[in-house]
Structure formats: structure tokens, C-alpha cells
Tab-separated table of C-alpha atoms in Angstrom:
chain	number	residue	atom	x	y	z
X	155	MET	CA	67.940	41.483	-13.719
X	156	THR	CA	69.926	40.049	-10.860
X	157	PRO	CA	69.779	35.660	-10.382
X	158	PHE	CA	67.550	36.374	-7.822
X	159	SER	CA	64.441	37.488	-9.440
X	160	SER	CA	64.937	35.525	-12.887
X	161	SER	CA	64.670	32.251	-10.549
X	162	VAL	CA	61.546	33.479	-9.347
X	163	GLY	CA	60.205	34.305	-12.327
X	164	GLY	CA	61.218	30.629	-13.915
X	165	GLY	CA	59.331	29.133	-10.965
X	166	TRP	CA	56.233	31.529	-11.591
X	167	TRP	CA	56.633	29.392	-15.106
X	168	SER	CA	57.003	26.328	-14.400
X	169	ALA	CA	53.367	26.487	-11.777
X	170	MET	CA	51.937	28.373	-13.873
X	171	ALA	CA	52.674	25.463	-16.475
X	172	VAL	CA	51.580	22.890	-13.965
X	173	VAL	CA	48.326	25.024	-12.840
X	174	LEU	CA	47.060	24.767	-16.789
X	175	ALA	CA	47.928	21.584	-17.044
X	176	LEU	CA	46.084	19.602	-13.784
X	177	CYS	CA	43.028	22.736	-15.409
X	178	LEU	CA	42.917	20.782	-18.334
X	179	LEU	CA	43.465	17.681	-16.618
X	180	MET	CA	40.525	18.196	-14.046
X	181	LEU	CA	38.001	20.175	-17.359
X	182	PHE	CA	38.676	16.425	-19.913
X	183	ASN	CA	37.957	14.224	-16.945
X	184	THR	CA	33.837	16.674	-15.322
X	185	GLU	CA	32.956	18.738	-17.722
X	186	SER	CA	34.184	17.143	-21.395
X	187	SER	CA	29.309	15.916	-21.479
X	188	SER	CA	26.702	16.600	-19.785
X	189	ALA	CA	26.183	12.632	-19.124
X	190	ALA	CA	29.438	13.335	-17.218
X	191	ARG	CA	27.837	16.380	-14.956
X	192	LEU	CA	24.510	14.658	-14.385
X	193	LEU	CA	26.185	10.894	-12.986
X	194	ASN	CA	28.437	12.956	-10.165
X	195	THR	CA	26.323	11.803	-7.497
X	196	THR	CA	28.011	13.577	-4.547
X	197	SER	CA	26.996	17.366	-5.849
X	198	SER	CA	26.918	20.219	-2.705
X	199	ILE	CA	22.854	19.817	-2.090
X	200	SER	CA	23.638	15.632	-1.057
X	201	ARG	CA	24.847	17.999	1.524
X	202	ARG	CA	22.762	20.567	2.695
X	203	GLN	CA	21.045	20.209	5.481
X	204	HIS	CA	17.382	18.588	5.122
X	205	LEU	CA	14.704	19.342	7.271
X	206	PRO	CA	15.100	16.640	10.840
X	207	ASN	CA	11.756	15.243	11.199
X	208	GLY	CA	13.214	11.579	9.696
X	209	LEU	CA	10.425	11.776	7.014
X	210	GLY	CA	10.886	12.017	2.275
X	211	SER	CA	13.626	8.961	2.795
X	212	THR	CA	12.445	8.127	-0.776
X	213	PRO	CA	9.497	10.546	-2.258
X	214	PRO	CA	6.419	9.575	-1.137
X	215	MET	CA	3.482	7.980	-3.196
X	216	GLY	CA	-0.007	7.490	-2.546
X	217	TRP	CA	-3.441	9.452	-3.672
X	218	ASN	CA	-4.184	12.948	-4.598
X	219	SER	CA	-7.741	13.726	-4.089
X	220	TRP	CA	-8.022	17.648	-6.677
X	221	ASN	CA	-7.190	16.064	-10.144
X	222	HIS	CA	-9.616	14.286	-9.577
X	223	PHE	CA	-12.576	15.503	-7.444
X	224	GLN	CA	-11.096	19.200	-6.745
X	225	CYS	CA	-13.781	20.405	-4.247
X	226	HIS	CA	-16.140	17.098	-4.402
X	227	ILE	CA	-14.802	15.425	-1.560
X	228	GLU	CA	-16.285	13.361	1.585
X	229	GLU	CA	-15.170	11.111	4.393
X	230	ASN	CA	-16.906	8.313	2.267
X	231	LEU	CA	-15.280	8.610	-0.566
X	232	ILE	CA	-12.092	9.162	1.417
X	233	ARG	CA	-13.013	5.541	3.075
X	234	GLU	CA	-13.555	3.752	-0.474
X	235	THR	CA	-10.034	5.634	-1.776
X	236	ALA	CA	-8.542	3.714	1.046
X	237	ASP	CA	-10.272	0.621	0.337
X	238	ALA	CA	-9.082	0.695	-2.516
X	239	VAL	CA	-6.065	1.655	-2.661
X	240	VAL	CA	-5.542	-1.736	-0.886
X	241	SER	CA	-7.923	-3.887	-2.830
X	242	THR	CA	-6.208	-3.456	-6.001
X	243	GLY	CA	-2.551	-3.716	-4.039
X	244	LEU	CA	-1.231	-0.695	-4.818
X	245	ALA	CA	-0.873	-0.323	-1.083
X	246	ALA	CA	1.482	-3.246	-0.888
X	247	LEU	CA	3.393	-1.351	-4.345
X	248	GLY	CA	4.591	1.769	-1.351
X	249	TYR	CA	1.579	4.188	-1.700
X	250	GLN	CA	1.126	5.030	1.476
X	251	TYR	CA	-0.693	8.170	1.755
X	252	ILE	CA	-4.437	9.455	1.141
X	253	ASN	CA	-3.991	12.999	0.557
X	254	LEU	CA	-7.464	15.852	1.447
X	255	ASP	CA	-6.737	18.706	-0.693
X	256	ASP	CA	-8.888	22.156	-0.711
X	257	CYS	CA	-12.400	22.102	0.720
X	258	TRP	CA	-12.720	19.496	3.447
X	259	ALA	CA	-13.358	22.240	6.208
X	260	GLU	CA	-15.524	25.276	7.263
X	261	LEU	CA	-15.808	28.746	6.128
X	262	ASN	CA	-14.462	29.888	9.930
X	263	ARG	CA	-13.482	29.254	12.152
X	264	ASP	CA	-14.767	27.662	15.981
X	265	TYR	CA	-15.012	30.192	18.237
X	266	GLN	CA	-11.332	29.168	19.677
X	267	GLY	CA	-9.421	29.424	16.486
X	268	ASN	CA	-9.820	25.715	15.519
X	269	LEU	CA	-10.636	24.911	11.819
X	270	VAL	CA	-13.047	22.930	11.956
X	271	PRO	CA	-14.454	20.225	9.196
X	272	LYS	CA	-16.710	20.390	7.021
X	273	ALA	CA	-19.864	18.975	9.073
X	274	SER	CA	-22.333	17.986	5.585
X	275	THR	CA	-19.244	16.341	4.395
X	276	PHE	CA	-17.000	14.951	6.645
X	277	PRO	CA	-20.097	14.420	10.277
X	278	SER	CA	-17.195	12.045	11.449
X	279	GLY	CA	-14.349	14.542	12.137
X	280	ILE	CA	-11.094	13.741	11.323
X	281	LYS	CA	-9.188	11.873	13.266
X	282	ALA	CA	-11.940	9.706	13.253
X	283	LEU	CA	-11.055	9.116	9.144
X	284	ALA	CA	-7.548	9.056	10.192
X	285	ASP	CA	-8.689	6.201	12.539
X	286	TYR	CA	-9.518	3.933	9.649
X	287	VAL	CA	-6.942	4.745	7.439
X	288	HIS	CA	-4.579	3.870	9.606
X	289	GLY	CA	-6.788	1.222	10.550
X	290	LYS	CA	-5.114	0.609	6.396
X	291	GLY	CA	-1.924	0.493	6.925
X	292	LEU	CA	-2.052	3.452	5.302
X	293	LYS	CA	-1.669	7.371	6.066
X	294	LEU	CA	-3.842	10.609	5.913
X	295	GLY	CA	-3.028	13.638	4.610
X	296	ILE	CA	-3.851	16.514	4.581
X	297	TYR	CA	-4.729	20.269	2.939
X	298	SER	CA	-3.621	24.387	4.027
X	299	ASP	CA	-3.330	27.623	2.707
X	300	ALA	CA	0.395	29.733	3.842
X	301	GLY	CA	-2.591	32.499	2.965
X	302	ILE	CA	-5.630	34.098	5.062
X	303	GLN	CA	-7.953	31.513	2.655
X	304	THR	CA	-7.346	28.250	0.851
X	305	CYS	CA	-7.338	28.550	-3.524
X	306	SER	CA	-11.218	27.479	-3.483
X	307	LYS	CA	-13.052	30.351	-1.448
X	308	THR	CA	-14.399	27.616	1.053
X	309	MET	CA	-11.648	27.391	4.102
X	310	PRO	CA	-9.943	29.473	5.967
X	311	GLY	CA	-5.992	29.004	5.282
X	312	SER	CA	-2.939	28.310	8.358
X	313	LEU	CA	-0.725	32.713	8.497
X	314	GLY	CA	-1.395	33.591	11.730
X	315	HIS	CA	-2.224	30.463	13.179
X	316	GLU	CA	0.922	27.658	11.825
X	317	GLU	CA	1.357	26.232	15.342
X	318	GLN	CA	-2.643	25.980	16.457
X	319	ASP	CA	-2.965	24.833	12.496
X	320	ALA	CA	0.042	22.155	13.227
X	321	LYS	CA	-0.780	20.765	16.965
X	322	THR	CA	-4.728	20.016	15.735
X	323	PHE	CA	-3.516	17.791	12.967
X	324	ALA	CA	-1.206	16.374	15.058
X	325	SER	CA	-4.344	15.572	17.416
X	326	TRP	CA	-6.595	14.066	14.268
X	327	GLU	CA	-2.751	12.245	14.299
X	328	ILE	CA	-2.505	13.801	10.236
X	329	ASP	CA	0.835	12.027	8.424
X	330	TYR	CA	1.149	14.648	5.562
X	331	LEU	CA	0.331	18.257	4.903
X	332	LYS	CA	0.196	19.862	1.338
X	333	TYR	CA	0.149	23.888	2.032
X	334	ASP	CA	-0.875	25.995	-0.766
X	335	ASN	CA	0.238	29.548	-1.573
X	336	CYS	CA	-3.120	31.490	-2.704
X	337	HIS	CA	-4.765	34.218	-0.605
X	338	ASN	CA	-1.360	35.883	0.650
X	339	THR	CA	0.158	38.770	1.896
X	340	GLY	CA	1.867	39.979	-0.630
X	341	THR	CA	5.295	38.109	1.679
X	342	SER	CA	8.009	35.964	-0.246
X	343	PRO	CA	6.970	32.019	1.191
X	344	LYS	CA	10.417	32.369	2.206
X	345	GLU	CA	9.246	34.172	4.769
X	346	ARG	CA	5.894	32.810	5.776
X	347	TYR	CA	6.576	29.667	4.705
X	348	PRO	CA	9.451	28.063	7.384
X	349	GLU	CA	6.488	29.434	10.409
X	350	MET	CA	4.749	26.033	9.250
X	351	SER	CA	7.777	24.038	8.814
X	352	LYS	CA	8.581	24.658	13.241
X	353	ALA	CA	5.563	25.382	13.725
X	354	LEU	CA	4.916	20.951	12.376
X	355	LEU	CA	8.401	20.536	13.459
X	356	LYS	CA	6.878	21.465	17.615
X	357	SER	CA	3.740	19.174	17.464
X	358	GLY	CA	5.289	16.335	18.820
X	359	ARG	CA	4.458	14.503	15.326
X	360	SER	CA	6.098	13.659	12.066
X	361	ILE	CA	4.175	14.740	8.740
X	362	PHE	CA	5.481	15.119	5.816
X	363	PHE	CA	5.894	18.670	4.655
X	364	SER	CA	4.981	19.793	1.230
X	365	LEU	CA	5.347	22.956	0.078
X	366	CYS	CA	3.414	24.277	-2.908
X	367	GLU	CA	4.436	27.749	-3.737
X	368	TRP	CA	4.992	26.320	-8.133
X	369	GLY	CA	7.790	27.151	-7.759
X	370	GLN	CA	7.455	31.371	-8.540
X	371	GLU	CA	10.497	31.574	-5.827
X	372	ASP	CA	12.429	28.584	-7.205
X	373	PRO	CA	11.700	27.185	-3.735
X	374	ALA	CA	15.106	23.771	-4.955
X	375	THR	CA	16.947	26.642	-3.929
X	376	TRP	CA	15.692	26.694	-0.434
X	377	ALA	CA	13.813	24.931	1.079
X	378	LYS	CA	15.415	21.888	1.558
X	379	GLY	CA	15.973	22.738	5.106
X	380	VAL	CA	11.988	23.839	5.342
X	381	GLY	CA	9.733	20.761	3.338
X	382	ASN	CA	10.658	17.223	1.841
X	383	SER	CA	8.703	18.577	-1.081
X	384	TRP	CA	8.216	21.645	-3.237
X	385	ARG	CA	6.227	22.154	-6.104
X	386	THR	CA	8.167	23.334	-9.399
X	387	THR	CA	6.080	23.766	-11.411
X	388	GLY	CA	2.151	25.603	-11.704
X	389	ASP	CA	-0.554	22.787	-11.538
X	390	ILE	CA	-0.846	20.360	-14.494
X	391	GLY	CA	-3.620	19.441	-16.220
X	392	ASP	CA	-4.715	16.322	-17.847
X	393	ASN	CA	-3.081	16.835	-21.417
X	394	TRP	CA	-0.412	16.006	-23.666
X	395	HIS	CA	1.514	20.088	-23.338
X	396	SER	CA	0.709	21.014	-19.873
X	397	MET	CA	2.267	16.912	-18.521
X	398	THR	CA	5.373	18.164	-21.069
X	399	SER	CA	6.122	21.144	-20.081
X	400	ARG	CA	6.119	20.615	-16.070
X	401	ALA	CA	7.921	17.714	-16.879
X	402	ASP	CA	10.649	19.783	-18.513
X	403	GLN	CA	9.972	23.103	-16.119
X	404	ASN	CA	11.029	20.526	-13.577
X	405	ASP	CA	14.243	19.230	-14.907
X	406	LYS	CA	16.346	22.464	-14.542
X	407	TRP	CA	16.370	21.801	-10.791
X	408	ALA	CA	17.345	17.857	-11.068
X	409	SER	CA	20.615	18.282	-8.882
X	410	TYR	CA	18.001	20.144	-5.405
X	411	ALA	CA	16.279	16.751	-4.689
X	412	GLY	CA	17.844	13.785	-2.690
X	413	PRO	CA	16.797	11.915	-0.346
X	414	GLY	CA	14.479	14.014	2.993
X	415	GLY	CA	13.380	16.570	-0.149
X	416	TRP	CA	12.131	16.592	-3.586
X	417	ASN	CA	11.585	18.904	-6.766
X	418	ASP	CA	7.667	18.635	-7.801
X	419	PRO	CA	6.392	18.832	-10.515
X	420	ASP	CA	2.591	18.154	-9.407
X	421	MET	CA	0.658	15.081	-8.913
X	422	LEU	CA	-0.743	11.868	-11.541
X	423	GLU	CA	-2.719	11.821	-14.108
X	424	VAL	CA	-2.365	8.560	-15.321
X	425	GLY	CA	-6.432	7.366	-16.149
X	426	ASN	CA	-8.279	10.528	-15.800
X	427	GLY	CA	-8.769	10.182	-19.586
X	428	GLY	CA	-7.516	13.432	-21.433
X	429	MET	CA	-3.932	11.857	-22.912
X	430	THR	CA	-3.658	8.476	-24.831
X	431	THR	CA	-2.189	5.112	-23.276
X	432	GLU	CA	1.668	5.868	-24.804
X	433	GLU	CA	1.349	9.738	-23.334
X	434	TYR	CA	0.359	8.158	-19.802
X	435	ARG	CA	2.651	5.388	-19.352
X	436	ALA	CA	5.585	8.320	-20.538
X	437	HIS	CA	3.858	10.925	-17.946
X	438	PHE	CA	5.386	7.966	-15.213
X	439	SER	CA	7.631	6.925	-16.050
X	440	ILE	CA	9.473	10.371	-16.181
X	441	TRP	CA	7.930	10.688	-13.072
X	442	ALA	CA	8.613	7.590	-11.573
X	443	LEU	CA	13.231	8.963	-13.146
X	444	ALA	CA	13.344	12.133	-11.748
X	445	LYS	CA	11.986	11.015	-8.302
X	446	ALA	CA	9.174	12.829	-8.154
X	447	PRO	CA	6.431	11.803	-5.851
X	448	LEU	CA	3.939	9.704	-6.925
X	449	LEU	CA	0.960	10.478	-5.858
X	450	ILE	CA	-2.241	8.667	-8.151
X	451	GLY	CA	-4.773	12.128	-8.944
X	452	SER	CA	-7.651	9.375	-10.299
X	453	ASP	CA	-10.192	7.617	-9.152
X	454	VAL	CA	-8.546	4.578	-7.942
X	455	ARG	CA	-12.335	2.787	-7.107
X	456	ALA	CA	-12.801	2.347	-11.076
X	457	MET	CA	-9.638	2.589	-12.194
X	458	ASP	CA	-9.398	-0.010	-16.179
X	459	SER	CA	-6.809	-2.592	-16.742
X	460	THR	CA	-4.610	-0.536	-18.423
X	461	THR	CA	-4.850	2.726	-15.365
X	462	LEU	CA	-3.971	-0.354	-12.802
X	463	GLU	CA	-1.055	-1.650	-15.013
X	464	ILE	CA	0.626	1.407	-15.659
X	465	LEU	CA	0.589	3.349	-12.336
X	466	SER	CA	1.609	-0.457	-10.443
X	467	ASN	CA	4.885	-1.201	-12.408
X	468	LYS	CA	6.612	-2.577	-9.387
X	469	GLU	CA	10.471	-2.426	-11.832
X	470	VAL	CA	9.658	1.551	-12.439
X	471	ILE	CA	8.184	2.189	-9.167
X	472	ALA	CA	11.459	1.010	-8.010
X	473	VAL	CA	13.814	3.227	-10.031
X	474	ASN	CA	12.038	5.535	-8.186
X	475	GLN	CA	12.402	4.662	-4.276
X	476	ASP	CA	15.893	3.407	-5.255
X	477	GLU	CA	17.940	4.299	-2.455
X	478	LEU	CA	20.371	6.536	-4.214
X	479	GLY	CA	17.521	9.390	-4.622
X	480	ALA	CA	19.789	11.195	-7.661
X	481	GLN	CA	17.285	12.606	-9.552
X	482	GLY	CA	17.644	11.693	-13.637
X	483	LYS	CA	17.474	13.968	-16.269
X	484	LYS	CA	17.275	14.838	-19.899
X	485	VAL	CA	20.655	14.560	-21.216
X	486	LYS	CA	20.143	14.058	-25.245
X	487	TRP	CA	17.327	15.800	-26.984
X	488	GLY	CA	17.118	17.286	-31.010
X	489	ASP	CA	13.816	16.843	-33.220
X	490	ASP	CA	11.479	16.311	-30.041
X	491	LEU	CA	13.428	13.080	-29.550
X	492	GLU	CA	15.294	13.229	-26.657
X	493	VAL	CA	16.690	10.946	-23.916
X	494	TRP	CA	16.630	11.478	-20.473
X	495	ALA	CA	18.811	9.680	-17.718
X	496	GLY	CA	19.754	8.692	-14.122
X	497	PRO	CA	22.033	6.887	-11.338
X	498	LEU	CA	21.183	4.135	-9.683
X	499	SER	CA	22.321	2.671	-7.218
X	500	SER	CA	25.284	-0.778	-7.320
X	501	LYS	CA	26.393	1.335	-10.475
X	502	ARG	CA	22.685	1.046	-12.666
X	503	ILE	CA	21.396	3.403	-14.617
X	504	ALA	CA	17.915	4.163	-15.447
X	505	VAL	CA	17.790	5.876	-19.004
X	506	VAL	CA	13.877	7.298	-21.380
X	507	LEU	CA	13.892	7.017	-24.981
X	508	TRP	CA	10.771	8.958	-25.392
X	509	ASN	CA	9.292	10.668	-29.249
X	510	ARG	CA	7.599	13.578	-28.740
X	511	SER	CA	7.352	13.712	-32.324
X	512	SER	CA	4.072	13.784	-33.844
X	513	SER	CA	4.865	10.627	-35.925
X	514	LYS	CA	7.117	7.199	-35.710
X	515	ALA	CA	10.618	7.009	-34.629
X	516	THR	CA	13.922	5.659	-34.089
X	517	LEU	CA	15.694	6.851	-31.409
X	518	THR	CA	19.785	5.731	-30.190
X	519	VAL	CA	21.407	6.079	-26.917
X	520	ASN	CA	25.171	6.134	-27.133
X	521	TRP	CA	26.931	4.869	-23.857
X	522	PRO	CA	28.940	8.098	-23.902
X	523	ASP	CA	25.412	10.052	-23.750
X	524	ILE	CA	24.795	8.830	-20.266
X	525	GLY	CA	28.813	8.674	-18.695
X	526	LEU	CA	29.626	5.070	-20.022
X	527	THR	CA	32.355	4.104	-21.624
X	528	GLU	CA	32.385	3.296	-25.235
X	529	ASN	CA	33.310	-0.526	-24.740
X	530	THR	CA	31.441	-1.387	-21.566
X	531	ILE	CA	29.009	-3.850	-21.805
X	532	VAL	CA	25.486	-4.456	-20.008
X	533	ASP	CA	22.504	-5.906	-19.358
X	534	ALA	CA	19.453	-3.918	-20.777
X	535	ARG	CA	16.160	-4.634	-18.921
X	536	ASP	CA	13.047	-3.105	-20.117
X	537	LEU	CA	10.215	-2.352	-17.910
X	538	TRP	CA	7.640	-1.780	-19.447
X	539	ALA	CA	8.441	-5.434	-21.438
X	540	HIS	CA	9.033	-6.867	-18.606
X	541	SER	CA	12.539	-8.741	-20.115
X	542	THR	CA	16.302	-8.534	-20.468
X	543	GLN	CA	18.410	-7.676	-23.097
X	544	SER	CA	22.009	-9.286	-22.051
X	545	SER	CA	26.167	-8.432	-23.307
X	546	VAL	CA	24.061	-4.919	-25.049
X	547	SER	CA	27.675	-2.222	-25.674
X	548	GLY	CA	27.702	0.658	-27.085
X	549	SER	CA	24.260	1.907	-27.747
X	550	LEU	CA	21.091	0.676	-27.235
X	551	SER	CA	18.157	1.548	-30.605
X	552	ALA	CA	14.392	1.689	-29.938
X	553	GLU	CA	11.930	2.125	-32.432
X	554	LEU	CA	9.178	4.004	-30.828
X	555	ASP	CA	5.517	5.385	-31.666
X	556	SER	CA	4.793	9.469	-31.348
X	557	HIS	CA	3.935	10.075	-28.028
X	558	ALA	CA	6.097	7.042	-26.196
X	559	CYS	CA	8.804	5.316	-24.516
X	560	LYS	CA	11.150	2.916	-23.817
X	561	MET	CA	12.308	2.616	-20.163
X	562	TYR	CA	15.260	0.651	-19.385
X	563	VAL	CA	17.541	0.405	-16.348
X	564	LEU	CA	21.003	-1.206	-17.757
X	565	THR	CA	23.360	-3.370	-15.617
X	566	PRO	CA	26.613	-3.149	-16.500
X	567	LYS	CA	28.656	-6.638	-16.544
């Protein structure tokens, strides 16, 4: 081997050694734990273009008719609900959307092809209802479908009428559209949903666009430029198994959420009666941490004090509405004992300790689990007890009843 080839070979090995060292250093610094990845808020998804309608900088908050009333809706119910959202103080906390779900329209369009409000239940029309809701300082949402009929089969879908329906909704001064995926033509939602998205952008009104194809084609991977939120799960039921399974299904898409576009594990069941107080508290805590839309699904006109207390927890709502917009996720689990966590603005961290087992248990979160060094000192704010532990270091523990949780905001000192 010539001196020239020898020197090149030596340089090659030296370069490879440097590259290997750098790779090991990067691996150690950024890949040593799931918590480190969780708390890295500069992922590529944050740079992805979102729907240019200026909406959804934080997850939407409001009420939807489906979970409690299903097709049994009429205009007086909607007016009374708007009244109750204001009188209970929920509106002042950020619950602003009053959303009609399925069954608000006649079975057939009019002779011009327009959607027609159902005369027996909405005799005053949708524009008059929007005026009433807007007069309360709230916003009105409506429902349609990316197929030929809605899921109830009682009203038309918008397939083939996207631009016409978007203009109708804008003329009624609608603020939010939930768009289902029933009775479609078998084509992909990736083909049909952008048509309504473009129509809404051309309608002359800013309308929040909520995609609801139940996560069937992984919308988190493609819907950020199409809608402001997208369902990641099937419909929720008012029971423990349904709620927890939706939380888990939604969790894997955490890195795709952010300001302008949110993962949606479906609406809240808090107050509908199928779960315990502790289970509803956990439901609300996880939805808030996961930056899910907070859409009340119960009858706010008849809430008991416990339901109102859960839904009106300002500190938990603040986690959901945090300006950083980073979805929290599950970071530690085993034996149905789980730690969920996520970063907040001002270098704070939100943490949920969740006992999903059938008996009382003690849960501990260690600082490395959530991306903190062991010697970090924090103030730990308990968001349900509304109390603060000062100068906590290393770890935090709580004894929890079955299906109960504790939720904290940790502020490094």
C-alpha cells in the first residue's frame, strides 16, 4: 500500500471514530428515555402547515348535543343550553361552542338543493338560533356528513354539495362544523374531506372544521392541513372501558397535535351517569392533558354540583388551554398504574398519576420519568385539591383509590 493510500485509510478510520462518538453522544442525550422524547417540543409536526382559517390555536371548548340527547333535539333545548352555559359560569371559563349534532334537518333538500331545517323541531330556522346564541356571547356549531346521508339517515349528507352547504352555513353565521363519515361512496376520506375544507375556506366565514372519520385512516397523519381537529377513535360510551380505551387509542398520535390542529378522542361523558365521580375526574384530567377538545356531552341545564365542579376546574382547563399546545402522553405504566405527562409553557410540566387497577394503590413518578434531573426542585400544584407542595425533589407519590387520579403542575424553582 502506498503512503498516500495509507494516509487516506488512517483518515477514514479517524473520521469514522468521530462520527461514531457523535452518534453515541446524540443517542445518549436524546434517546435515553421516552420522557426525553415526550418533552421535546420541537418536533417536525409543529412545522407542518395547518388549516389557514386562524382557528384552533387552543383546543375548542363547548357543548355538543349527541351524547345525551342524540336525535331528540329542538330549538328550545339549544336556547336553554346556551342560557345554562352562561348562567353556570361555564361560558366565562371558555366553553363557547353550542353544537348541534345529527338530526337537525329535513330528510330532503329543497328544490334548489339547499339543506332545510326540520320544521317540527327548528321552526325558527338556524339563522335565528345562531342570532340567539351569538347574543349570549357564544358560538353555534352544526353537523353534516361526507356521504350522501348522515349517520341517522334522517337528513342529507354534503357529498357533492360541499360548496353549496358551506355557503349556507356561512349565511346562517355558523362557527363550527362537525363532519361525519357515514353513507359515503367508498372513496377515501382523504379525497372527500378536503372538498369541504376548501369550500369552508371559500365561504367567506371562519368556521372551525372538525373531522369525524373515527380514526379509520389515521387522520393525524394527513388532516392537519384539512381540519382543525380530527377524531382518532370510534364513538365514546358512558362507561369506564370505553373512556379508557379511547384515551389509549388517542395517545399514540400525541406528536401530531398542536396549535391549529388537535387529536380528538371524542366528546366528554362527564355527568351522564355511567361512571363514578373518580372516573369522571380522571376522564376530564386525561382529556385536558391530551389537549383534546373539551366538548360537554351532558345536560348542562340539570347538572349536579359534582358535575359542575369537575367541568369548571379552572386549573385543569388551563392545562388544556396552555399556549404551548403540546399534547401530554403516557410515559410510564405497569399493573394498571400509569403516569401521564406533558410540557407546559414557562418550563412547567403537567402530570397525571392514574390508578386504573381495581384496588387502592400508591403511585410514584420519578423525575427522570418526565425528563427532569433527579436534583431538580419543584413546586407541585395539586389541581384537584387546589393545594401546593413546596420544594419537592426527586419524585412525587400519591395513594389513590381504584380508578382515581391525581393531577399536578410541576414548576421548577
